[in-house]
Amino acid sequence: MDAVGDYTPMHRSKAKMAKWSVLRKELHDSLSLCNWMGPWVASPHKDRGYRGDDSIEAQLYSVATGDKKDKHELDAVAERIFQLHRALTIRDMGTKEMRAKHDTAPDWVFKVAPGKPTYTEGAISLEQKDAQTAVDMFYEEMGWDKATGAPTAATYRKFGLAKVADQLGRRRLLPGS
């Protein structure tokens, strides 16, 4: 979203792009596709507005399996996989406190260029407050509780994972439990 060394504060579009990127990574891992082999979302052609075709994964999946899915259906599958991945992490760590115990950044990312103000040309450090805003926005995009970073029971149910929500609830690993 930003040019390297010319970063801007967090905003909703960045959170949406982060979600899309994470879900495409899950999708590629699940389909055994390589991100380096197929940067399909970008094109070198100016006449296409440098836009690629992000439906290619769905086309490949449909050809290989005979199960016809469009890119939106495949994105929903990727999101379900990522929600389940999060549930497994919570279960295996034995805590719903993902924000405090899992989704953390090392201090050095906030101190990369001491004396160079954040969001000035050439600055590559992050601001702690903006990083927390980014986490909040990403959690909102994913349907996760902002305080804990754990998916809500409603989010699990949305993706057909009601049994997962029930099992985590019994272990007190759902937000609010």
Phi, psi and omega in degrees: 000324180247152174290148178301130180078009178221061187277150179239162179299163181296145172209168187305320181298324178294321179295318178296320179292322178297315179300311181302317181295316180295317182292322176295324176297316177299316180298312180298319178297319182289327182265001183059041174260154181252125178298329182286331181280331186225077175281066190290345183279349179240153178226146176280359186269116179299323182295343175262009183065025181062018179268135176267209181231101183275016173262358184298322178302317180294321178296315179297316179301313182296319179295316184288328187251339187080356178269105184285118175223139173271177185297328181290320178294321179291324175298321178295322176298315179299319180293322177298317179300316182292323176296319178293320176302316179297318179299318179295321178297314179298312179300312185289329176280340179072025178210147174268356184280061182293324181298316184275331189247354184227311186269064184242157177245143178291153182303329186297334181292343179264357184229027186296320182230076181304138179087348178260114183300138176301146178067027169248156184305129180092347179283135179238003178283158173256158171265136180304315182296318180292324177297321178292324175298318179299316179297314178305311183294320178296315178301318177299315179300324183274349183079032181254152177294128183292328182288321186254333186082011179263142174300146177279163176301321180296323178294314177302315182296322179304328183256020177072026183246041181299321179297324178296314179300317180297315180295317178293323178299318178297332179268005181061040181246023174250149175306138179084358180256000000 
